[in-house]
Structure formats: structure tokens, C-alpha cells
Short mmCIF file of C-alpha atoms and ligand atoms in Angstrom, two decimals:
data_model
loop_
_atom_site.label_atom_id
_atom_site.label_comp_id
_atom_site.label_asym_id
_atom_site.label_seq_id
_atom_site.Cartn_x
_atom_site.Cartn_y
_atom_site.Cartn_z
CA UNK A 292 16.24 -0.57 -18.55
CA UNK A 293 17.39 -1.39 -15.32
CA UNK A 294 15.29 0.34 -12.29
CA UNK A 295 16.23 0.67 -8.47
CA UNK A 296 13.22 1.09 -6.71
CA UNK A 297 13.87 2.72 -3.42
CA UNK A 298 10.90 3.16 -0.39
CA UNK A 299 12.58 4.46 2.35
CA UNK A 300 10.66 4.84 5.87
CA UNK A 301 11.80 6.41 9.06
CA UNK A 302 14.27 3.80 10.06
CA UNK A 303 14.51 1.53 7.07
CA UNK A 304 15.07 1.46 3.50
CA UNK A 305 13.47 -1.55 0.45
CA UNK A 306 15.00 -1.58 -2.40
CA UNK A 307 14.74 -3.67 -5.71
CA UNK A 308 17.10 -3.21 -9.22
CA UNK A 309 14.18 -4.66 -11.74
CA UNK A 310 14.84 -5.03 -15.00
CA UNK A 311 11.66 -3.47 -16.96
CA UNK A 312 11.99 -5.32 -20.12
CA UNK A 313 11.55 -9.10 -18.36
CA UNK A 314 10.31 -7.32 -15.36
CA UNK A 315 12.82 -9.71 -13.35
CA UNK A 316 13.77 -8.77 -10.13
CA UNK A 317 17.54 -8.78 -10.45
CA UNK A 318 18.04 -7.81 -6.51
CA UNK A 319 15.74 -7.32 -3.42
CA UNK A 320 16.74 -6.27 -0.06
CA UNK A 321 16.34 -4.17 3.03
CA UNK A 322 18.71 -1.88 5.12
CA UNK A 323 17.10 -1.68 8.43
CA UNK A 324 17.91 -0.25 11.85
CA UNK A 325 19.41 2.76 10.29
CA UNK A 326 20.42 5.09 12.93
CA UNK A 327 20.30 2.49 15.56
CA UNK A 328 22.82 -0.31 14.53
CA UNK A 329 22.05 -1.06 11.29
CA UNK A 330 21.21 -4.88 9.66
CA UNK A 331 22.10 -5.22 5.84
CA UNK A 332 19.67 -8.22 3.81
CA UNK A 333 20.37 -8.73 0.00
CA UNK A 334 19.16 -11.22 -2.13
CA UNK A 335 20.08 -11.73 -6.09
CA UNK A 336 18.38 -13.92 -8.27
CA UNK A 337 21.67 -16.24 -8.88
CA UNK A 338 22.31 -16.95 -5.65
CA UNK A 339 23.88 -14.57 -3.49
CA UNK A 340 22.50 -13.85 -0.33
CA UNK A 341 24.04 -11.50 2.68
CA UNK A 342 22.42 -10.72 6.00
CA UNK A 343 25.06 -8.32 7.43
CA UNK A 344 24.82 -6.54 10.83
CA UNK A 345 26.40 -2.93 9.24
CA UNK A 346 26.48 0.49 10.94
CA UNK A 347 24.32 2.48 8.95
CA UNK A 348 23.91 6.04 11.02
CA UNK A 349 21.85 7.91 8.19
CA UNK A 350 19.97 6.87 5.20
CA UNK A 351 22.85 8.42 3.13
CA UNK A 352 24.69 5.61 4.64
CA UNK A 353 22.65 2.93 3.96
CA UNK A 354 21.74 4.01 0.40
CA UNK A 355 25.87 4.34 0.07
CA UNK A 356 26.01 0.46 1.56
CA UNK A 357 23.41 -0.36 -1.37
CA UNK A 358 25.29 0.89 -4.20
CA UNK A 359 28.84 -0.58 -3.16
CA UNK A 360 27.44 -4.06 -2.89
CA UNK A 361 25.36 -3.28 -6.36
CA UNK A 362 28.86 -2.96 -8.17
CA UNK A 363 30.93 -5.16 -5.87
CA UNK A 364 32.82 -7.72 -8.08
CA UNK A 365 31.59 -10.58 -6.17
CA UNK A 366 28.25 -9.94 -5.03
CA UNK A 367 27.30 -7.25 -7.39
CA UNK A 368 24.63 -7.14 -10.06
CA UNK A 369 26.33 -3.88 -12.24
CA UNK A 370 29.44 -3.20 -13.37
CA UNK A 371 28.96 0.87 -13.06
CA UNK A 372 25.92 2.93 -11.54
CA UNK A 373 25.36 4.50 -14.81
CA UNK A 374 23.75 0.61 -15.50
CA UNK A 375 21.31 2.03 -13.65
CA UNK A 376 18.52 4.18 -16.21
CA UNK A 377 16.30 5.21 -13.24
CA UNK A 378 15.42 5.33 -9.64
CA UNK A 379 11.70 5.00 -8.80
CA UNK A 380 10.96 6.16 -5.21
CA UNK A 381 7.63 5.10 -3.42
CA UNK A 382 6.08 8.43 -2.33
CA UNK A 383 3.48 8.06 0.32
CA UNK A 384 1.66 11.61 -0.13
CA UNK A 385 1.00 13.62 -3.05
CA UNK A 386 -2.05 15.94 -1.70
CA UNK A 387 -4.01 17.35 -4.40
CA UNK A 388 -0.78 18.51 -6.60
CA UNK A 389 0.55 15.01 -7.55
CA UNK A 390 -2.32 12.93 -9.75
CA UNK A 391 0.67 11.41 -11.46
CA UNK A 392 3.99 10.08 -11.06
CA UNK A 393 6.42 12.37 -11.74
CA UNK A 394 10.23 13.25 -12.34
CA UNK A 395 11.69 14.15 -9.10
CA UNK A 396 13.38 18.00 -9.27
CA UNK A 397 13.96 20.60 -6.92
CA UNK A 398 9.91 21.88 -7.55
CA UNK A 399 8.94 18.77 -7.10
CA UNK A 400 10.59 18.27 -3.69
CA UNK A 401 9.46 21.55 -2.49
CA UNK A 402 5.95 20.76 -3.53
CA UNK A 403 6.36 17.54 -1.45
CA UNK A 404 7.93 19.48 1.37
CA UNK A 405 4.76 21.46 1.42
CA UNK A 406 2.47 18.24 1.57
CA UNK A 407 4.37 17.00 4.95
CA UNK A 408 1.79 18.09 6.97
CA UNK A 409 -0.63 15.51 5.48
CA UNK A 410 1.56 12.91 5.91
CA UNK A 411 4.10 14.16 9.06
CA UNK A 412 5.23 9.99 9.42
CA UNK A 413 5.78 8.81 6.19
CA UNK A 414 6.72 11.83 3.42
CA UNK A 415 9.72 13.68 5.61
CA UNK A 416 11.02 9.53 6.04
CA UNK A 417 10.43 9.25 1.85
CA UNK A 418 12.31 12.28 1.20
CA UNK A 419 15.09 11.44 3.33
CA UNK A 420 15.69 8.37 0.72
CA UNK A 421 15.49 10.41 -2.25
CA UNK A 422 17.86 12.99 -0.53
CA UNK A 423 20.64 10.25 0.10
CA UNK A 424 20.04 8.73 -3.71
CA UNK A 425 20.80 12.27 -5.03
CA UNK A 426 23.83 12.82 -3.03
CA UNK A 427 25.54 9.82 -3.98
CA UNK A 428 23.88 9.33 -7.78
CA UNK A 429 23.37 12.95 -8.52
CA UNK A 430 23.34 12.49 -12.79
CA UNK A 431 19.96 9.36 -12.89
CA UNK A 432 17.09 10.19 -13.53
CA UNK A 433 15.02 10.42 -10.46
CA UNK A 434 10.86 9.46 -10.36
CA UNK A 435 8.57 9.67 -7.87
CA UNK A 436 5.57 7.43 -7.93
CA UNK A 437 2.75 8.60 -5.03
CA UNK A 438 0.31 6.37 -3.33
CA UNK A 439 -2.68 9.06 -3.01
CA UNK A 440 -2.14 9.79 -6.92
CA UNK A 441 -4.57 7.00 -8.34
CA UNK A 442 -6.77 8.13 -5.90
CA UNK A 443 -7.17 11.33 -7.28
CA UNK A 444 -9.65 11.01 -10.05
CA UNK A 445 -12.32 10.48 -6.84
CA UNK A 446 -15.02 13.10 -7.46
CA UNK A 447 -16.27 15.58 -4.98
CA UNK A 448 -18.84 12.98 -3.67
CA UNK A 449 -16.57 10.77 -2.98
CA UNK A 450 -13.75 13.30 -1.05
CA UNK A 451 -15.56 15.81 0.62
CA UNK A 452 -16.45 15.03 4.37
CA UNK A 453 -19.53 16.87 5.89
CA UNK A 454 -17.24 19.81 7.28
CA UNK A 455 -17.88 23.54 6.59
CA UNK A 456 -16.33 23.59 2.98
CA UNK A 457 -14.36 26.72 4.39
CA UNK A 458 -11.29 23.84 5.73
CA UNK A 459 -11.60 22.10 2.72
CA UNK A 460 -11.00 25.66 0.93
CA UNK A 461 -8.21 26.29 3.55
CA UNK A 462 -6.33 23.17 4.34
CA UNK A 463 -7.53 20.76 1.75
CA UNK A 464 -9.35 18.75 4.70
CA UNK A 465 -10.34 16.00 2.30
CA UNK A 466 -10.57 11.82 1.40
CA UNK A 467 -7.07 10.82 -0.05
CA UNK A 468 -7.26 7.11 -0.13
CA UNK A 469 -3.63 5.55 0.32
CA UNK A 470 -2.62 2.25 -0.83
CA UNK A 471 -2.98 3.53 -4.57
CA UNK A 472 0.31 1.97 -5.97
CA UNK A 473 -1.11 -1.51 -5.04
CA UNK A 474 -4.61 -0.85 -5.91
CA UNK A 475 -3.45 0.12 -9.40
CA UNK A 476 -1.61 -2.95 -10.09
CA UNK A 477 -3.98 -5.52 -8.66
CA UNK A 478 -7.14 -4.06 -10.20
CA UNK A 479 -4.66 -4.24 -13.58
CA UNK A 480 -3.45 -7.63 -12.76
CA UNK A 481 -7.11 -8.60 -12.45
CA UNK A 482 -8.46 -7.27 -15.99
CA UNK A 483 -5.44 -9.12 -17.63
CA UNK A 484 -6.15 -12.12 -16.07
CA UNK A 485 -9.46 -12.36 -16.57
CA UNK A 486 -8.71 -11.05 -20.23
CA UNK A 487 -11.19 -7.95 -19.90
CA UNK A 488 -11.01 -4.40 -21.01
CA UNK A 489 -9.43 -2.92 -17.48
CA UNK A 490 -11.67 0.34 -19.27
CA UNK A 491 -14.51 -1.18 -19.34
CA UNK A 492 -15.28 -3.51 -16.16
CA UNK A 493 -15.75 -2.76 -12.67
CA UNK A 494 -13.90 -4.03 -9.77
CA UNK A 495 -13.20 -3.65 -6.24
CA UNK A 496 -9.97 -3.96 -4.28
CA UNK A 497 -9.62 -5.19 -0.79
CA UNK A 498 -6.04 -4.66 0.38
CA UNK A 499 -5.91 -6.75 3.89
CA UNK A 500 -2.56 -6.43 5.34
CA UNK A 501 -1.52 -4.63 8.45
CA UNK A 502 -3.00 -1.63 6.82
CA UNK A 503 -5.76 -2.13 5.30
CA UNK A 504 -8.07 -0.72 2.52
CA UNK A 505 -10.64 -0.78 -0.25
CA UNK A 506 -11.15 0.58 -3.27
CA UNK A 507 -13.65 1.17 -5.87
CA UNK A 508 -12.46 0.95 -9.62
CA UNK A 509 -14.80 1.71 -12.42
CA UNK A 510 -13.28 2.10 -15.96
CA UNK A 511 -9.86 1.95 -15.02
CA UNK A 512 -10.29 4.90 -12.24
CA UNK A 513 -10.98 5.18 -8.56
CA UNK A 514 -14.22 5.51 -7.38
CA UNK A 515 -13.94 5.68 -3.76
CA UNK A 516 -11.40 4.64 -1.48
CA UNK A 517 -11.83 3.33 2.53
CA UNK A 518 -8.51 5.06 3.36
CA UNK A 519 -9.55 9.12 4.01
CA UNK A 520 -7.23 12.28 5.12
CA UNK A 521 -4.57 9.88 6.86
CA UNK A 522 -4.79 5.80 6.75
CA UNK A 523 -6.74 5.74 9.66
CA UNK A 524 -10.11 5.67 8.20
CA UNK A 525 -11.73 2.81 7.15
CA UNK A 526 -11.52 -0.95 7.85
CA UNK A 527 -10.72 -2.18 11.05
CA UNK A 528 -6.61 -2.78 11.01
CA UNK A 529 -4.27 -4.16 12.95
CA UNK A 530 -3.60 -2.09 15.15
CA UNK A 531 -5.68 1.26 13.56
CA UNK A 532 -9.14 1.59 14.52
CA UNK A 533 -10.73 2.14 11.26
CA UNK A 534 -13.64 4.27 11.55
CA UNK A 535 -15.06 5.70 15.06
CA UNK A 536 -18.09 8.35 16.11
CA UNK A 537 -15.50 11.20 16.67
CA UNK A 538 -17.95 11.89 19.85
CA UNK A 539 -16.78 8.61 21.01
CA UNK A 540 -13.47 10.03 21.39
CA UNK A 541 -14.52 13.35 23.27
CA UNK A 542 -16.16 11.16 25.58
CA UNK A 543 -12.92 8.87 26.05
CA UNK A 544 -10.62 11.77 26.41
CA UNK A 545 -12.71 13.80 29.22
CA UNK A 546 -13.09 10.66 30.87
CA UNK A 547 -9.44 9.45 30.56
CA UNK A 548 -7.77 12.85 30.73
CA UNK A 549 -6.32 12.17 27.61
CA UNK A 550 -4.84 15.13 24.77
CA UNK A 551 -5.56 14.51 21.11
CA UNK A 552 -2.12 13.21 20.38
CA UNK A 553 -2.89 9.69 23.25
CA UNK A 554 -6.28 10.03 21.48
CA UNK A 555 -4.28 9.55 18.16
CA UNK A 556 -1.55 7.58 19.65
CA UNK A 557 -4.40 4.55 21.13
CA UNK A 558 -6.32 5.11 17.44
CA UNK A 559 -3.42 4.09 15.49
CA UNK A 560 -1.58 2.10 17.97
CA UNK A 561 -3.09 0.48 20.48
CA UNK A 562 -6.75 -0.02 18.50
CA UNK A 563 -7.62 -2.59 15.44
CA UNK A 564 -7.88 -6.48 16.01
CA UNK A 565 -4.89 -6.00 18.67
CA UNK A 566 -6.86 -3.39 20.63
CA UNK A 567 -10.68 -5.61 20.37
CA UNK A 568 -8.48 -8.92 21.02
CA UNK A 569 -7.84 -7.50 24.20
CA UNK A 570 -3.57 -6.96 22.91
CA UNK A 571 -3.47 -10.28 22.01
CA UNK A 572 -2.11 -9.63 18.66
CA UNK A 573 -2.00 -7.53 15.13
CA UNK A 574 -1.01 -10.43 13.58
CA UNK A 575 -4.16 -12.65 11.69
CA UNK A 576 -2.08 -15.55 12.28
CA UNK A 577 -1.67 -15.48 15.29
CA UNK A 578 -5.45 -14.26 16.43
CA UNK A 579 -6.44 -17.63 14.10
CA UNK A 580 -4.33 -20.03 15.93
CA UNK A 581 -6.39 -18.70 19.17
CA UNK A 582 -9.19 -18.75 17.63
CA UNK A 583 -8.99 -22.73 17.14
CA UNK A 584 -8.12 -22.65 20.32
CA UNK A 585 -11.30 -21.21 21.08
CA UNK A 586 -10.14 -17.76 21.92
CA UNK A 587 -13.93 -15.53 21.89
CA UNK A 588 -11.68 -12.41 21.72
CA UNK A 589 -9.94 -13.69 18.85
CA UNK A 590 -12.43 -14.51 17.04
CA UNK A 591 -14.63 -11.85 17.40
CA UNK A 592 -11.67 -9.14 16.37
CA UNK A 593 -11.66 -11.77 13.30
CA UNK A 594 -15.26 -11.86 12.82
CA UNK A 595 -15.36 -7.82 12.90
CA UNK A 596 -13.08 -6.99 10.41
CA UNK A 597 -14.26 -9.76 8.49
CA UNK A 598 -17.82 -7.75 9.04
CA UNK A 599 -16.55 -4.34 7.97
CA UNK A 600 -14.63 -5.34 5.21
CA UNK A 601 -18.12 -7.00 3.60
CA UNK A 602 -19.84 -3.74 4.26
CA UNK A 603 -17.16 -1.31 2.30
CA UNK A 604 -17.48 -3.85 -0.71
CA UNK A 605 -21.33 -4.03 -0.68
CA UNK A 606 -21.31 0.16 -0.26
CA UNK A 607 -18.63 -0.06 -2.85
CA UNK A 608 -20.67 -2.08 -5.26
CA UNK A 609 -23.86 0.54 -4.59
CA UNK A 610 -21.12 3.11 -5.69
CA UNK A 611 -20.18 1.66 -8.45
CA UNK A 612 -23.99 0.50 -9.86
CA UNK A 613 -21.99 -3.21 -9.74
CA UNK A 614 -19.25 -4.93 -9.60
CA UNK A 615 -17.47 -7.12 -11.85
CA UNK A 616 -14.33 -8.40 -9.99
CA UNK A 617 -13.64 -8.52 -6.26
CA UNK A 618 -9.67 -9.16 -5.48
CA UNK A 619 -8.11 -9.94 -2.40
CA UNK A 620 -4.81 -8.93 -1.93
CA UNK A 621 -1.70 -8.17 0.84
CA UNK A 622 -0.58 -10.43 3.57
CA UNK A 623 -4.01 -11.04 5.02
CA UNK A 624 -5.72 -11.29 1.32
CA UNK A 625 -3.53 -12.97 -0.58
CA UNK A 626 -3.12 -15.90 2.45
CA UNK A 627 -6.39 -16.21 4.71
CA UNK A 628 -8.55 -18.22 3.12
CA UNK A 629 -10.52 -18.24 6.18
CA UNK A 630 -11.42 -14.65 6.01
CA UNK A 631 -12.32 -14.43 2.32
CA UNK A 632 -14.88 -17.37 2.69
CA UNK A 633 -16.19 -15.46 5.72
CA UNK A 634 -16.28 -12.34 3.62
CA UNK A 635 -17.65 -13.62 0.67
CA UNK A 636 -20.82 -15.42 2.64
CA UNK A 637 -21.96 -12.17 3.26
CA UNK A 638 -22.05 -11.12 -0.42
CA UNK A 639 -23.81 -14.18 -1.52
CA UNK A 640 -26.94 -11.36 -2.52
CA UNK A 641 -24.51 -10.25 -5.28
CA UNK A 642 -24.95 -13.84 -6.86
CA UNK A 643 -21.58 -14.68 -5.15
CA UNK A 644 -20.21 -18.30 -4.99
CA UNK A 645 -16.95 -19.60 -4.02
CA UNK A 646 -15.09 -22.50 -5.13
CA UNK A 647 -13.93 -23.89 -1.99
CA UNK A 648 -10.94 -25.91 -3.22
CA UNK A 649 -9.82 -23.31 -5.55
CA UNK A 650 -10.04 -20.68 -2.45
CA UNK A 651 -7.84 -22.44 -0.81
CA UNK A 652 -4.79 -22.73 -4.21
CA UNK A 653 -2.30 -20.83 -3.71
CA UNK A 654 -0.88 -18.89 -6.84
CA UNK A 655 0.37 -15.61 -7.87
CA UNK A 656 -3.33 -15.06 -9.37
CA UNK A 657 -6.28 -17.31 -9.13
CA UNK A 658 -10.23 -17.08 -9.65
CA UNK A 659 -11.83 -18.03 -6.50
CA UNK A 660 -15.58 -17.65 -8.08
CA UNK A 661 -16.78 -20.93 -9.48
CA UNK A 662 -18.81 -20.88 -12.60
CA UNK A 663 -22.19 -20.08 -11.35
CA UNK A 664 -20.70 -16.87 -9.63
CA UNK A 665 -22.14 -13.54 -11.34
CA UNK A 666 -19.32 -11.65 -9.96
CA UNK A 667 -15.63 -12.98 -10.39
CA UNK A 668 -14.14 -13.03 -7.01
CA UNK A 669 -9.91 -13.05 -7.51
CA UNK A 670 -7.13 -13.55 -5.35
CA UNK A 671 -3.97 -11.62 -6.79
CA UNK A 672 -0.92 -10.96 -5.52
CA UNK A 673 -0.17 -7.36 -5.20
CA UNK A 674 3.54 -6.07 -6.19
CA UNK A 675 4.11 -2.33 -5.71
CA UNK A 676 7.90 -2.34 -7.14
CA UNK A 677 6.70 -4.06 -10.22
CA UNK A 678 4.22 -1.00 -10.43
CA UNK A 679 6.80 1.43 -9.05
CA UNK A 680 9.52 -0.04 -11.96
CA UNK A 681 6.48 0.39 -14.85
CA UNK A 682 5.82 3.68 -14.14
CA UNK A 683 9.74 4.89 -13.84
CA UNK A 684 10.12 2.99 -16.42
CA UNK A 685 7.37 4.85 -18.51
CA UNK A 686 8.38 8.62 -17.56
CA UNK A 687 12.11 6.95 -18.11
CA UNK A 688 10.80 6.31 -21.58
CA UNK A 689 9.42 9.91 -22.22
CA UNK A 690 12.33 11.75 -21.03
CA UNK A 691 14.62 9.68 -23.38
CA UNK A 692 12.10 10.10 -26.15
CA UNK A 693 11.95 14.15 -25.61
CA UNK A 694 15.79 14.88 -25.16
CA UNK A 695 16.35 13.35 -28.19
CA UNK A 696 14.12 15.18 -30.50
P1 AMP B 871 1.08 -7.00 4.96
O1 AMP B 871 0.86 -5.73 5.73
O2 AMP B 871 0.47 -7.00 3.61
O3 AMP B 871 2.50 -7.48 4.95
O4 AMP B 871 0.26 -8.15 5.77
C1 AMP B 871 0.60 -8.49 7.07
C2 AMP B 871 -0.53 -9.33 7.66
O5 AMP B 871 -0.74 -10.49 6.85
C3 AMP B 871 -0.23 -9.83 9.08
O6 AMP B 871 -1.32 -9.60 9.93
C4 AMP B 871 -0.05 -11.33 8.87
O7 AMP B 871 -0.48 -12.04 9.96
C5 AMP B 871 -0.96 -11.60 7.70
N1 AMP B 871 -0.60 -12.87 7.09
C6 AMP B 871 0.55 -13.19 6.45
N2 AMP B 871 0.52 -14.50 6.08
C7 AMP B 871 -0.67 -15.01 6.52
C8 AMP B 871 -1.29 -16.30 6.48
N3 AMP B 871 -0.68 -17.33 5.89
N4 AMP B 871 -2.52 -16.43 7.03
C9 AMP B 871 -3.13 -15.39 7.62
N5 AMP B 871 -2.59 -14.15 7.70
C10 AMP B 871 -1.39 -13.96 7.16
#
């Protein structure tokens, strides 16, 4: 089967056609810009490559720009659309409703409608994609794949906050973790590599990108997650503050004159290791190059999220009653091998040890623990298309399987 995996955001659009039998990526690209001016990138896996600056004024228009290049005789990867079995569409927030991934139909999109409020920047920009796809392909099979459904199998415990149960009751005020598409993968990934039972080991997830999060997996389901009602809880980010005494805040904003939404605005903007570096930067690279360069506010935004992150994966491990595999993954992860040494000397009580050489290989997957370790610490590369493509792929499957008996 060939998949197109779409995530769309406000003013840009990934996409991927994978095929799900070799799980090759047969194209990757991005429209960005859209609305603004508009840059095209496309990459195929024999050869072609395009960076066009195109004027893409909607995501209708983008998504249009993607399928005539898809068929084009000369850079094209299809002959026809109906090449294409499925489209799998990253959906940011499922609420309570979605604990699966699911075929996309006119319920379905008013159910989503419904969860905007949870997720007023990312869901209305995901549904905007999925809009444009079933204008212009209106007869594939649509799926949507959620990022707070893995999450859902988090018990009470684990999702309640210590408000009056009555908002809870009324507006389903409540821990949804995000990041679930790549914590489902790499906690997969891991159990295959390591050749385990993903049912019957435990293992916790630290996705350090921009965004950041952890996760708790016991038996092949989610535990806890750092992520809460929005991304905002949690680790310390790049620019998102992670968690903060709310009373902090009422303090800042009678002293500041400040309404929630600058509250909210310098929590998920201006906060994380750009807001402790003193705006320095979001970006771990760069805060490491000043930190050789013996830049204390650098190094301490370092130093603090290296801190917190250790924290969530000892609390994590108390969750759990153990641990089994800790993975790194995302941009900071998957490539800092700085942080995860820093990280893992914390953790040294959970009969941690690193290989220092091997922590430093570079590898689509690679243990990190050396032999004396009593917990196998992984680096894995995290790939939420691949996961998007598997699970289109499998509801693909059933629908096939159903219409024709
Ligand atoms: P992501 O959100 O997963 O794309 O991750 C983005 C973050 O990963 C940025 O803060 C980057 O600075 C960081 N990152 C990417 N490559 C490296 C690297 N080689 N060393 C340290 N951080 C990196």
C-alpha cells in the first residue's frame, strides 16, 4: 500500500508517500509559508529534489501543489492518485473520545471540531489539512492518527489534577500527555531491538526536542505522561516553561500588570532554556557552544533541564515499580550526548552505567548501557510517519478486509 502522510500546522504542511510493505519512504517534503508566499521542498528517494518558491494562499493550495508534482511525469512518484490506498493525517488532540486512530468521516470531524478548545493552536491547523485532502481526493480513504490517544489508557491517578472533580465532570480539566505518536514507536522500536516482549517490560521515554516530554510505559501502555492538559506541563523546553507554582504567576501578573493570555504568551514563548539563558537561545546547540565558551547562563539552562528531566524518569520509575529501558529520543535525544551522560549520572542509584564510547555512536538505534548496567539505557530514533503509515496502514487493512466480506 502506498500511504501519504499529511501533518499540516497553521502555516505549513509535512508530507511523506511511504510505502507500508518495505516501509520506504518513497517522497518527503514540506510546503511552507502558506498564506504568506509560499516555499515548495520535495525530495524522492531516486534523486529528485525541488526547492521551489510557489504561491500557496491556502492549504487547499498547497495540498493541490503536492499532488500535481506526485503524478508529474518527470518528478512524480505515481502515475494516478488512486496509487494512493490511504492518507494518514497527524492529529494533535483527541480529548477523551479518540483512544484510537480512526477513519476520518463527517462524525469524526465534528467530534474533533468539538475538541478545539483543548487544543485552539494545533487541531483547527490539522483539520484545515484534512479539509484540503478531501476536496481535492474526495474517494481515499482518510485516517486520523491522534497524539493524546496512546495516552489514554493513563488511569485516574495518573490524569486527575487536585481540582474540585466538578471541572473535570464539566470540561474534562484533565492530564492528556502529547507526543503519543512518537512515544508509541520508540518504546516499540526499543522492545524489538532489545528482542523483548514490548508486553511484558517496562520502559520510559524521554522525548527531548523543542517540545519536550516523558513517558511511562508498562506492558505496552502508558503509565504517566510529563505533558498534562496542553504541552506546557512538564520538562523544562525550549522556550515552554515546564512546570511552575501557579501562585508564582498571580504574583508576576499583579506585579507586571499582565492578563492571563501575556501570562500564557511569556509561559510558552518567552520561558524554557531561552527564557533562564537570559534569550540567548532555544536551540541546545547553540546554548552548548556558549557553554564551552563558558557561558554560566548557558549552562545552567543546560544543567536544569538536564535536572528535571532526571527527576520525571526517577518519579517515572517509582510509578512504574522499575524500569527496564530508558530511550532517548528527538532532536535533543537522539544527538546530545552531553545531556544524556549528564542525565544518566543522576540515575546511577538505578544500577545505571553508560558506555561512554558507545554514547557517543551515532545510529538509528543503539544501547548506550554497558554490560554491568541493570537498566538498558537506548538511544532510538523516533519516526512519527513510519508510525502514522502503520497505523493507516492497519485500519487501511480492516476496511479492505470488511467491504469485502
Ligand atoms: P526537535 O524538536 O525534535 O526537532 O529537536 C530540536 C532540538 O534538537 C533543537 O533544540 C536542536 O538544537 C536540538 N538538536 C538538534 N541536533 C542537535 C545536536 N547535534 N546536538 C544538540 N542538540 C541538537
Amino acid at each position: 500500500m502506498k500511504i501519504l502522510v499529511i501533518n499540516s500546522g497553521s502555516s505549513s504542511l509535512k508530507f511523506q508517500v511511504i510505502d507500508s510493505e518495505t516501509e520506504r519512504v518513497l517522497v518527503r517534503g514540506l510546503c511552507e509559508r502558506i498564506g504568506i508566499d509560499g516555499v515548495f521542498t520535495y525530495k524522492t528517494d531516486t534523486g529528485v529534489s525541488l526547492k521551489e518558491q510557489v504561491p500557496m494562499k491556502d492549504h487547499t493550495e498547497a495540498v493541490h501543489k503536492l499532488l500535481d508534482t506526485l503524478v508529474d511525469p518527470e518528478k512524480g512518484i505515481i502515475k494516478d492518485f488512486s496509487e494512493i490506498d490511504v492518507i494518514g493525517h497527524r492529529l494533535v488532540h483527541g480529548g477523551e473520545k479518540f483512544t484510537g486512530s480512526v477513519v476520518i468521516t463527517d462524525e469524526v470531524i465534528q467530534a474533533m471540531t468539538e475538541c478545539n478548545d483543548l487544543a485552539p493552536l494545533h487541531n483547527p491547523a490539522n483539520l484545515v489539512g484534512v479539509d484540503a485532502c478531501r476536496k481535492l481526493m474526495p474517494g481515499t480513504l482518510m485516517v486520523g492518527v491522534f497524539d493524546t490517544a496512546f495516552n489514554q489508557t493513563m488511569e485516574p491517578k495518573a490524569f486527575l489534577y487536585g481540582l474540585p472533580y466538578r471541572y473535570y465532570e464539566k470540561y474534562k480539566i484533565r492530564r492528556y500527555g502529547f507526543h503519543g505518536i512518537s512515544h508509541k514507536y520508540v518504546s516499540q522500536r526499543a522492545a524489538e531491538f532489545m528482542r523483548q516482549d514490548p508486553r511484558r517490560v517496562k520502559t520510559i521515554v524521554c522525548h527531548l526536542g523543542n517540545g519536550a516530554s516523558i513517558c511511562a510505559v508498562k506492558y505496552g501502555k502508558v503509565v504517566d505522561n510529563s505533558m498534562g492538559f496542553t504541552p506546557l506541563e512538564g520538562l523544562v523546553m525550549g522556550t515552554r516553561s515546564g512546570d511552575v507554582d501557579p501562585g508564582a504567576l498571580e504574583f508576576l501578573a499583579k506585579k507586571e500588570n499582565l492578563d492571563i493570555y501575556q501570562i500564557m504568551q511569556i509561559l510558552n514563548k518567552e520561558s524554557g532554556v531561552l527564557g533562564i539563558s537570559k534569550n540567548l537561545s532555544s536551540d541546545f546547540r547553540e546554548l552548548k557552544d556558549a557553554e564551552i565558551k563558558y557561558n554560566d547562563k548557558a549552562a545552567m539552562a543546560r544543567e536544569i533541564f538536564a535536572y528535571k528531566v532526571a527527576k520525571y524518569v526517577g518519579s517515572y520509575a517509582a510509578a512504574m515499580n522499575g524500569v527496564d529501558n530508558i530511550v532517548f529520543t528527538a532532536g535533543v535525544g537522539e544527538n546530545d550526548s552531553d545531556i544524556r551522560e549528564e542525565i544518566c549520572s543522576y540515575l546511577e542509584f538505578l544500577g545505571i552505567h553508560i558506555d561512554e564510547v558507545k554514547n557517543r555512536e551515532r545510529a538509528e538505534a543503539v544501547k548506550i548501557s554497558d554490560g554491568l548496567s541493570k537498566v538498558n539505557v537506548l538511544v532510538i530514533r523516533t519516526n512519527e510517519e513510519l508510525e502514522i503509515a502503520r497505523q493507516a496502514a492497519e485500519i487501511a487493512g480492516r476496511v479492505k478486509g470488511e467491504q469485502a466480506s
